[in-house]
mmCIF file of C-alpha atoms in Angstrom:
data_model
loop_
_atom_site.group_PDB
_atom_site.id
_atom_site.type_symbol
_atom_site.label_atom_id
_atom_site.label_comp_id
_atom_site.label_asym_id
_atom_site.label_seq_id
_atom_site.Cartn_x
_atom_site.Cartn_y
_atom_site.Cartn_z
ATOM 1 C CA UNK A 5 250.725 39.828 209.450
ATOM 2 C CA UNK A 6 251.892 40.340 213.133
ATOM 3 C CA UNK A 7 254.957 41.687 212.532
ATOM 4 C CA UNK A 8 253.612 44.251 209.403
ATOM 5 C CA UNK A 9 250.830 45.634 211.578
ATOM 6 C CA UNK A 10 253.716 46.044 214.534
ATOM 7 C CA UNK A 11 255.654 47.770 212.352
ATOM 8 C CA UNK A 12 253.047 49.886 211.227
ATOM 9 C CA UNK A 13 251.735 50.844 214.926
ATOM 10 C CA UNK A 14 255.446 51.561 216.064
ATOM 11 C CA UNK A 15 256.185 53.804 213.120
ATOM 12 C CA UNK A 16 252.791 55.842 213.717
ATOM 13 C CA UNK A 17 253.410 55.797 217.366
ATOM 14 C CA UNK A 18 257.231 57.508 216.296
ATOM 15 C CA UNK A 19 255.224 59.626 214.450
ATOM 16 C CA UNK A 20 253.008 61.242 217.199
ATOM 17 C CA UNK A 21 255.265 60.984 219.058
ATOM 18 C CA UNK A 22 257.425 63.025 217.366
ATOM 19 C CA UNK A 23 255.310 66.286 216.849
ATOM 20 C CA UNK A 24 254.756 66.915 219.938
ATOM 21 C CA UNK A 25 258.548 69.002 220.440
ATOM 22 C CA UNK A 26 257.520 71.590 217.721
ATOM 23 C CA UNK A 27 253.861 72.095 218.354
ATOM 24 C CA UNK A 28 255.084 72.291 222.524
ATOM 25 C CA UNK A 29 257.665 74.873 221.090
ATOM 26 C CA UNK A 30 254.754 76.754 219.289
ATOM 27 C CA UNK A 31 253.086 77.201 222.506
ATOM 28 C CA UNK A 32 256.044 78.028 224.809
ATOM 29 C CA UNK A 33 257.032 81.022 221.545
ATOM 30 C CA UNK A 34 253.564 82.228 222.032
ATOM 31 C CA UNK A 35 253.989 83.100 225.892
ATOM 32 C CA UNK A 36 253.308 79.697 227.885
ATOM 33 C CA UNK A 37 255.791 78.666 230.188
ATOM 34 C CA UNK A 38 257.488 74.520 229.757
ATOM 35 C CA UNK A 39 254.983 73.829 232.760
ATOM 36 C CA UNK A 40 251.766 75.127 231.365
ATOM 37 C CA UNK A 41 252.476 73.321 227.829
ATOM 38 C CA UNK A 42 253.484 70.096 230.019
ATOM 39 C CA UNK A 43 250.086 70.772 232.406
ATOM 40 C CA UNK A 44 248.204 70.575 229.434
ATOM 41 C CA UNK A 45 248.979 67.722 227.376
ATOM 42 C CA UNK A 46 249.014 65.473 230.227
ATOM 43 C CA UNK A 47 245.686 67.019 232.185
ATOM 44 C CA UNK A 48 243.881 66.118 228.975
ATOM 45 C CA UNK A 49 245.968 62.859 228.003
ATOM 46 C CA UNK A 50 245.040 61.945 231.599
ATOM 47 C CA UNK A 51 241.370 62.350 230.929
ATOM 48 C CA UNK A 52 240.573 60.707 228.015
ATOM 49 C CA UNK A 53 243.127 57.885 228.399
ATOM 50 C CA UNK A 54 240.733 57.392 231.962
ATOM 51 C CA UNK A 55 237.906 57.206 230.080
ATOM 52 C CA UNK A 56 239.026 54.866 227.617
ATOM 53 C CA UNK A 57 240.949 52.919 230.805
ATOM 54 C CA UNK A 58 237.495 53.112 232.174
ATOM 55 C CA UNK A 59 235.904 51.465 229.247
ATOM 56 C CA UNK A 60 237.857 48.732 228.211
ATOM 57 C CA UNK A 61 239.724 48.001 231.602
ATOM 58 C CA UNK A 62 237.469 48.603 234.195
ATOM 59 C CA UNK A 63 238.239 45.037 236.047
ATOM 60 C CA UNK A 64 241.747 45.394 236.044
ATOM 61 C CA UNK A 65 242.417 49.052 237.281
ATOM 62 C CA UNK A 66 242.477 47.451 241.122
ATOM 63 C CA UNK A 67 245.965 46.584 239.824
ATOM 64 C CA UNK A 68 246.915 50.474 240.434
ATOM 65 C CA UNK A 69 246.917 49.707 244.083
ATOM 66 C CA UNK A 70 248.969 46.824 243.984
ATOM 67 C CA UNK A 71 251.433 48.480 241.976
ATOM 68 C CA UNK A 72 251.453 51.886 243.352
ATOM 69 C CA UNK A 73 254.823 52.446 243.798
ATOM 70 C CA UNK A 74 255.492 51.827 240.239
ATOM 71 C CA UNK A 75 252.287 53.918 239.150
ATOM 72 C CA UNK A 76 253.952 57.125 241.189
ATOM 73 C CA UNK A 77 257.693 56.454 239.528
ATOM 74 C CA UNK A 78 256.230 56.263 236.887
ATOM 75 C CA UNK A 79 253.994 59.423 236.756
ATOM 76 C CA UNK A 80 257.079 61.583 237.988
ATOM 77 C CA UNK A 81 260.234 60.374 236.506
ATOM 78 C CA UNK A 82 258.398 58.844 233.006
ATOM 79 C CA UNK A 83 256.089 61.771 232.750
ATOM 80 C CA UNK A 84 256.216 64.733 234.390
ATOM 81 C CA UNK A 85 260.260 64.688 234.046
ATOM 82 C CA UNK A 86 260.776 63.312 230.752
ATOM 83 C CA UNK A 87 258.486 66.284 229.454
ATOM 84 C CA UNK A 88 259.133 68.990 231.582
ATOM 85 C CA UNK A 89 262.590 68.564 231.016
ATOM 86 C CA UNK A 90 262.494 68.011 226.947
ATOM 87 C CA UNK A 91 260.142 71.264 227.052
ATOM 88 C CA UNK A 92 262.522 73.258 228.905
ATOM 89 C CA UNK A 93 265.232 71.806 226.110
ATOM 90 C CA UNK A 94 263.500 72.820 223.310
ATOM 91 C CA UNK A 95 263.397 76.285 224.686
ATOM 92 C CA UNK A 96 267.090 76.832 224.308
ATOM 93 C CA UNK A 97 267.882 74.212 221.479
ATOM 94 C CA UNK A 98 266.306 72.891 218.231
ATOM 95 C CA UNK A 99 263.700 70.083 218.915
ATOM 96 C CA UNK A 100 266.055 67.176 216.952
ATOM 97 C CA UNK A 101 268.897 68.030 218.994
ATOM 98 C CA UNK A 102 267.125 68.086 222.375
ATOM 99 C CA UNK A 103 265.477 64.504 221.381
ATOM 100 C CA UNK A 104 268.643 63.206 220.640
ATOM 101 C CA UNK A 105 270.194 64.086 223.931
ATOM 102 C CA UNK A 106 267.232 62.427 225.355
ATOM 103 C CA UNK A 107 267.784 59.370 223.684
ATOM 104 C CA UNK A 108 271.236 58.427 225.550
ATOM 105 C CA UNK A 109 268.772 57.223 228.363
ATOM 106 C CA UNK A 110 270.136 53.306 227.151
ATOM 107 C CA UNK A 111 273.426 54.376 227.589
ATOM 108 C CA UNK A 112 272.989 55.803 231.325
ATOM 109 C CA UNK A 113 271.150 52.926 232.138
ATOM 110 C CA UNK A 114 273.725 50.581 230.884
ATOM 111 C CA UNK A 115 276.263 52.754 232.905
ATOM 112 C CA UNK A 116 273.884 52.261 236.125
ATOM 113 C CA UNK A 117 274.067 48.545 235.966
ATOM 114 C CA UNK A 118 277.588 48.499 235.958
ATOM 115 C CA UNK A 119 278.245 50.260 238.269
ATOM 116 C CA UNK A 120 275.623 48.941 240.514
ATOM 117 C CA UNK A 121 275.614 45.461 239.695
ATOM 118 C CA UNK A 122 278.909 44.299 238.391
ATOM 119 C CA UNK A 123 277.287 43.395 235.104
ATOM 120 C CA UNK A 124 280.174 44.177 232.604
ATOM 121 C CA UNK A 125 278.095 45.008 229.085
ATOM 122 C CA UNK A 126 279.296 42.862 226.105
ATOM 123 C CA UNK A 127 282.114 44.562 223.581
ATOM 124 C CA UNK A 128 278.637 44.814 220.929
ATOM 125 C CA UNK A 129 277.130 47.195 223.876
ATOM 126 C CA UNK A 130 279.934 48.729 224.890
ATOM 127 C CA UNK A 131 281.110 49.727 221.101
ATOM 128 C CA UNK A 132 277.449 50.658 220.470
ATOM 129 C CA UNK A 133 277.740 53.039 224.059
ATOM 130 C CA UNK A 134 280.888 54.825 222.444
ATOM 131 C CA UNK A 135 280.026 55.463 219.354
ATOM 132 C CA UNK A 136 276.374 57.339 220.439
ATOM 133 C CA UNK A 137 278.565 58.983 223.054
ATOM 134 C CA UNK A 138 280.803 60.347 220.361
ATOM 135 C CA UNK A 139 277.810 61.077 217.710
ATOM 136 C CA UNK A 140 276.429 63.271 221.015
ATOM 137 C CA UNK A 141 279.519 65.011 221.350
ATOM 138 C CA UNK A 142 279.009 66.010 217.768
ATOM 139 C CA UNK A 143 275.728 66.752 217.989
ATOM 140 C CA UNK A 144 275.895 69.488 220.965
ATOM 141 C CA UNK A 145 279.728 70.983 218.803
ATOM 142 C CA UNK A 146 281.974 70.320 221.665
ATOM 143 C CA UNK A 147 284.490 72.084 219.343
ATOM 144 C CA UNK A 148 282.513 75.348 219.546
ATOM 145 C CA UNK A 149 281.825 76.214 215.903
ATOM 146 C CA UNK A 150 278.261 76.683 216.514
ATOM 147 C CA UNK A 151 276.383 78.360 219.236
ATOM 148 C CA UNK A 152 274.590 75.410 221.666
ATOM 149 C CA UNK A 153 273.252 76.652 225.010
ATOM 150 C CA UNK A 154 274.387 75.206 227.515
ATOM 151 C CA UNK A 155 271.003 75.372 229.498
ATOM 152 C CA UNK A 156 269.492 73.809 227.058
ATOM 153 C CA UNK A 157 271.904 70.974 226.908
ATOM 154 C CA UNK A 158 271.559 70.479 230.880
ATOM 155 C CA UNK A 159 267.983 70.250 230.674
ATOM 156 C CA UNK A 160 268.195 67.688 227.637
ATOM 157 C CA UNK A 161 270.697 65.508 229.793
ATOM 158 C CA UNK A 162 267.924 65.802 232.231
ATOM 159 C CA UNK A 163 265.502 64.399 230.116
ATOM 160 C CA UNK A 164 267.699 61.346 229.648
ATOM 161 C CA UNK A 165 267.976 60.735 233.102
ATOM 162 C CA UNK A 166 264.906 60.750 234.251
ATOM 163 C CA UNK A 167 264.414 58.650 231.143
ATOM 164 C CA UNK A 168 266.657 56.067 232.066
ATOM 165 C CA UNK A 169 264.876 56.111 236.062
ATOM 166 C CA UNK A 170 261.645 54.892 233.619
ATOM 167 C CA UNK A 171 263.838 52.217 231.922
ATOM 168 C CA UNK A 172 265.358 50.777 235.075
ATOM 169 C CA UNK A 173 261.351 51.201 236.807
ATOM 170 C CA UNK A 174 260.401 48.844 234.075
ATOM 171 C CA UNK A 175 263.401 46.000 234.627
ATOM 172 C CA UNK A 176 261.397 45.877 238.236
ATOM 173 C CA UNK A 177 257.808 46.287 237.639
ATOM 174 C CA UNK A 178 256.069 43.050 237.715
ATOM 175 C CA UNK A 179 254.097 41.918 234.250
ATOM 176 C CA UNK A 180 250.477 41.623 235.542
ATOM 177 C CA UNK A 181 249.889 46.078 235.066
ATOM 178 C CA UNK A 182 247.993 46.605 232.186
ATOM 179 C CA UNK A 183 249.827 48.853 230.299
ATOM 180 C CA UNK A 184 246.916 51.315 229.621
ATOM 181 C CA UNK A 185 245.856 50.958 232.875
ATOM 182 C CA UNK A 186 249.763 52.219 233.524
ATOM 183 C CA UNK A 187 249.295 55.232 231.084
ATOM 184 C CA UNK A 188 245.960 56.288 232.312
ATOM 185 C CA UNK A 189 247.416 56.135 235.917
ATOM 186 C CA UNK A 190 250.581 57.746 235.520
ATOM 187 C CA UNK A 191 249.389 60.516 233.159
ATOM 188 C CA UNK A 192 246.772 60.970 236.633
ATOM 189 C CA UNK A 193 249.865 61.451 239.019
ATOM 190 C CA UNK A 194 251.571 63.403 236.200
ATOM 191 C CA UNK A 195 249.118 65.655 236.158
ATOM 192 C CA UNK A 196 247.911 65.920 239.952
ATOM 193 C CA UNK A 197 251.964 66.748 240.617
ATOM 194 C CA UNK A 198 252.039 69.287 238.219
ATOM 195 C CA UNK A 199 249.294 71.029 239.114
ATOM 196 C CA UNK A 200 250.483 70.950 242.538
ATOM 197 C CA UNK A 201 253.441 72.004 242.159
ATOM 198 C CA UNK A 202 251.928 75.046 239.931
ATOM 199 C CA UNK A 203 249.817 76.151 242.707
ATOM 200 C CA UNK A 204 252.382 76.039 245.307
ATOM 201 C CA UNK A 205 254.577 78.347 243.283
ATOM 202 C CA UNK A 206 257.593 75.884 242.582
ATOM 203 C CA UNK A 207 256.477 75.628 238.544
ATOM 204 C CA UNK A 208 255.826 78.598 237.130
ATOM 205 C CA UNK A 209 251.930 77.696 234.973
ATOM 206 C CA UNK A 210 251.983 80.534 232.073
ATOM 207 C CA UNK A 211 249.225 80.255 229.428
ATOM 208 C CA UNK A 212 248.468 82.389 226.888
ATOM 209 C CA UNK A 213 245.715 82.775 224.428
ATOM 210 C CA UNK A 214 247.227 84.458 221.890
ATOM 211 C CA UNK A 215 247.869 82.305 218.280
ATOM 212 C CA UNK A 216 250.618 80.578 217.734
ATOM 213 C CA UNK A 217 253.156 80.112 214.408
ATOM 214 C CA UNK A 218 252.603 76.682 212.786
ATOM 215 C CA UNK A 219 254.290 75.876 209.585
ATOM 216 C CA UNK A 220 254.404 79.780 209.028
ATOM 217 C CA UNK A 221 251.098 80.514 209.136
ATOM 218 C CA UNK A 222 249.105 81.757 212.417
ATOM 219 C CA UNK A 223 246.740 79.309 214.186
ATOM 220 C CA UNK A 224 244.450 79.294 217.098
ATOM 221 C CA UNK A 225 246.298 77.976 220.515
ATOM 222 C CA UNK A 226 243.568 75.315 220.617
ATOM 223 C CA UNK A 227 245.342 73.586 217.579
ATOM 224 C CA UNK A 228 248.847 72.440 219.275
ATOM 225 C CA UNK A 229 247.054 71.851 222.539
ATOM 226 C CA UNK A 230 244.419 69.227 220.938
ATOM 227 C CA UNK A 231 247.796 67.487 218.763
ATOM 228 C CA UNK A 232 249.369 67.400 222.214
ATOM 229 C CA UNK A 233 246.564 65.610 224.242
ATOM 230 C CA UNK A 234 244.815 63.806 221.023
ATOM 231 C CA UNK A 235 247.872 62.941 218.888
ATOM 232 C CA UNK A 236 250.806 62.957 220.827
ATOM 233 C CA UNK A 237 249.290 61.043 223.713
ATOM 234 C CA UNK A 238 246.652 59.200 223.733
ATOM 235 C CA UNK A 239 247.259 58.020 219.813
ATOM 236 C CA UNK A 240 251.126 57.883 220.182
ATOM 237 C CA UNK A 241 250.224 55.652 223.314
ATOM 238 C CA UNK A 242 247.868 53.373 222.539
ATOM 239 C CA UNK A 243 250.038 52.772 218.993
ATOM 240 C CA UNK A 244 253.145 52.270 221.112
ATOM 241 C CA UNK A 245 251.076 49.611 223.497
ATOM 242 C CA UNK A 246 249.805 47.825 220.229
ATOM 243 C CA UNK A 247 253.216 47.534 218.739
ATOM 244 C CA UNK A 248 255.128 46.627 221.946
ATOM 245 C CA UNK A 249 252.230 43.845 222.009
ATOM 246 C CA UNK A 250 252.741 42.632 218.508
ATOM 247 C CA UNK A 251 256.911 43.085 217.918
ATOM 248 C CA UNK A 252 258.253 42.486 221.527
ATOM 249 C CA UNK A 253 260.085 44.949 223.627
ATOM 250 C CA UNK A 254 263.645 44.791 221.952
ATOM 251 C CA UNK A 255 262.373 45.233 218.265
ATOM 252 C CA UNK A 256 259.687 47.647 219.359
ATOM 253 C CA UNK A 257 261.965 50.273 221.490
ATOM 254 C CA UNK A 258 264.665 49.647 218.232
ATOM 255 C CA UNK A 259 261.757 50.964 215.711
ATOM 256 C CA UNK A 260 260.765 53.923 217.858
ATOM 257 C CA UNK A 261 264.064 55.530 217.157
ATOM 258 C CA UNK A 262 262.460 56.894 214.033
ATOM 259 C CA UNK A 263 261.004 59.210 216.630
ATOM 260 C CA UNK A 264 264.055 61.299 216.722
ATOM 261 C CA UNK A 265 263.451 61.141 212.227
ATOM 262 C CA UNK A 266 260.125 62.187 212.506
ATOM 263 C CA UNK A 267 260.758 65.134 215.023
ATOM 264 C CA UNK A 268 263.411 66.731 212.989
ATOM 265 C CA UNK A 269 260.981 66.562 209.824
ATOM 266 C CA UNK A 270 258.569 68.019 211.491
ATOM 267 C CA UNK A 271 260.589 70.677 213.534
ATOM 268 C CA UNK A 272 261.226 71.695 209.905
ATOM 269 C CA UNK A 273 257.830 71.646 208.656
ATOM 270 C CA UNK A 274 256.082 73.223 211.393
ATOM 271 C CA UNK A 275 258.457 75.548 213.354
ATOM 272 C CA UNK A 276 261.098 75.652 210.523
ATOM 273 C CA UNK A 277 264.106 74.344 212.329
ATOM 274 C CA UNK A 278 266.675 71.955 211.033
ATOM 275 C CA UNK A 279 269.854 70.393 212.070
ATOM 276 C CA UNK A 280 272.978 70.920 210.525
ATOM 277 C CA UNK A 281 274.321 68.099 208.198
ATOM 278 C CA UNK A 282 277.175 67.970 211.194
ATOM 279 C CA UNK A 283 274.744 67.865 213.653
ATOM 280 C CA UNK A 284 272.576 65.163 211.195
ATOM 281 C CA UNK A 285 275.677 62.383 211.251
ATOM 282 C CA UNK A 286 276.107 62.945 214.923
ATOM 283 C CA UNK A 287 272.591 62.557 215.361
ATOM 284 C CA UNK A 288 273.156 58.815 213.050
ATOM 285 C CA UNK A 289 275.735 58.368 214.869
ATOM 286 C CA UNK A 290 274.211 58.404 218.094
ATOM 287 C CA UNK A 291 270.789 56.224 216.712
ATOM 288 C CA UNK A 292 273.495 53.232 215.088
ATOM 289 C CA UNK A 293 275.217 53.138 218.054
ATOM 290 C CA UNK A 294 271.784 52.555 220.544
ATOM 291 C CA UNK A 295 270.651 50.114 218.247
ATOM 292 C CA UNK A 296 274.180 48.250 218.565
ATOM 293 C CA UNK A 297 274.052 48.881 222.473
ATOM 294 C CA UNK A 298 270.864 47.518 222.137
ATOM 295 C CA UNK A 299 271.557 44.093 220.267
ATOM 296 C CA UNK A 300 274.027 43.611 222.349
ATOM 297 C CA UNK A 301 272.318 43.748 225.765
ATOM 298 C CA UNK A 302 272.533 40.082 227.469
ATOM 299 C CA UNK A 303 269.918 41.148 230.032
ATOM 300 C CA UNK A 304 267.089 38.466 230.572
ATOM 301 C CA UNK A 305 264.030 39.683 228.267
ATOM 302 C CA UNK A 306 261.700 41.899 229.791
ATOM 303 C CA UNK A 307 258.048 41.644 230.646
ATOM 304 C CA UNK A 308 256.386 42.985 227.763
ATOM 305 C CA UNK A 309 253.538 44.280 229.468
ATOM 306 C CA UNK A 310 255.948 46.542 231.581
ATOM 307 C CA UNK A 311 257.245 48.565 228.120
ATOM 308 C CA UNK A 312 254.456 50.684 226.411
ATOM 309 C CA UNK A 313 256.030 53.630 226.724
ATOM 310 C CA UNK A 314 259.607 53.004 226.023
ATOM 311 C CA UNK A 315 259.193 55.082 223.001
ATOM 312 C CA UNK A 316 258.356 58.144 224.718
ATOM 313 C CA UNK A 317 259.179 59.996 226.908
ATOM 314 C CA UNK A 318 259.459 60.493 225.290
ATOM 315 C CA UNK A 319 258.459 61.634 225.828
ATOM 316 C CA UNK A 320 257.609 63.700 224.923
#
């Protein structure tokens, strides 16, 4: 029963998840900037995930000043740079391809532990490693048959690094921070950076109020900004905690690769994009081979309270 209502809350949390590139794109086509559309979803993510924080944690969010040096890596690199950079992606590339350039995080990290520790990755990780690295190379048409900005690629390599900083945050982070006390928190910094950084002139904040496209019909702006703070936060959160909780770390971050699934279906859908069927087995390409890398990983099992959001960055 466990494991069927895990599955269930890491598919859902895939799910929300994975909306949140084409409604973000709806709102960056309709005149706001990356940085506004980021400011947004994680002002009001940050709000209500307090209040529910708040509510049903109030005893344990002292633990944010014990761990505030996680909390603030956490906020920037798993937050604000995850998104910023996947927002400024999807401005030069389709949403699918942009994920899936995210998604080579594991393989960075498993690069960065090499290198820096010595720790040679099993043949199983490092076959898994190549073969996403070649279903990426697909993906963004090294061969030049199809027009892939290069911008756009840079900022989705950006969003796997700063993905992987979360990943390697989380190997260190000790197991007694309640992971919605984590996501309330770091959403907080998220947003307080952002915001400062709009003020201060270094990230340009453009909003707009004019309706934006959604599955081809015309829509009030307030639509993808409540999906964005309501769906693609706080829901895609709190699912991702509950299934991380019920199916462990290693099964849970394998399931939420159906993110990158969901996002091209609904890329389609809502902003009408789609992949080409090239582009669609690199893109399996790049999924088989994580989940190889991933089986194959000796490292000791990590804390599970430390891994909520592995399914982000997602996110998103």
């Amino acid at each position: 029963m466990n494991s069927r209502n895990g599955l269930i809350f890491a598919l859902l949390s895939a799910a929300t998840f994975g909306v949140s590139g084409p409604f973000a794109k709806s709102l960056i086509e309709s005149g706001w900037s990356p940085g506004g559309a980021v400011f947004a979803r994680v002002a009001g993510g940050a709000l209500v995930m307090m209040v529910i924080a708040l509510g049903t944690q109030w005893r344990r969010m002292r633990q944010v000043t014990a761990h505030t040096r996680t909390v603030l890596l956490y906020g920037v690199f798993a937050i604000s740079g995850v998104q910023l950079c996947f927002f400024n992606a999807v401005q030069h590339l389709s949403v699918g391809v942009a994920l899936l350039l995210e998604y080579l995080a594991p393989i960075i990290v498993i690069g960065w532990v090499w290198i820096t520790k010595g720790a040679r990755p099993s043949v199983q990780t490092l076959l898994g490693a190549a073969i996403a690295l070649v279903g990426a190379a697909v993906v963004i048409d090294v061969f030049g048959s199809a027009e892939i900005s290069a911008i756009g690629i840079a900022w989705g390599l950006a969003a796997a690094a700063c993905l992987a900083v979360y990943f390697v945050i989380s190997e260190r982070a000790d197991g007694d921070l309640h992971p919605v006390v984590l996501a309330a928190s770091g959403l907080t910094v998220s947003a307080v950076l952002i915001g400062l950084l709009g003020l201060i002139g270094l990230l340009p904040l453009a909003f707009s109020s004019s309706n934006v496209v959604v599955a081809d019909h015309s829509a009030g702006v307030w639509l993808p900004v409540v999906v964005l703070v309501v769906v693609s936060t706080v829901i895609a959160y709190l699912t991702g905690i509950a299934a991380i909780t019920l199916l462990g770390p290693t099964i849970g971050s394998l399931v939420a690769l159906t993110e990158v699934l969901c996002a091209v279906i609904a890329a389609w859908i809502l902003v009408g994009e789609s992949i080409t069927v090239i582009q669609g087995v690199g893109g399996a390409a790049i999924i088989a081979g994580l989940v190889l890398a991933r089986l194959g990983q000796t490292t000791p099992t990590q804390p599970v309270t430390t891994q909520p959001m592995t399914n982000v960055m997602a996110e998103e």
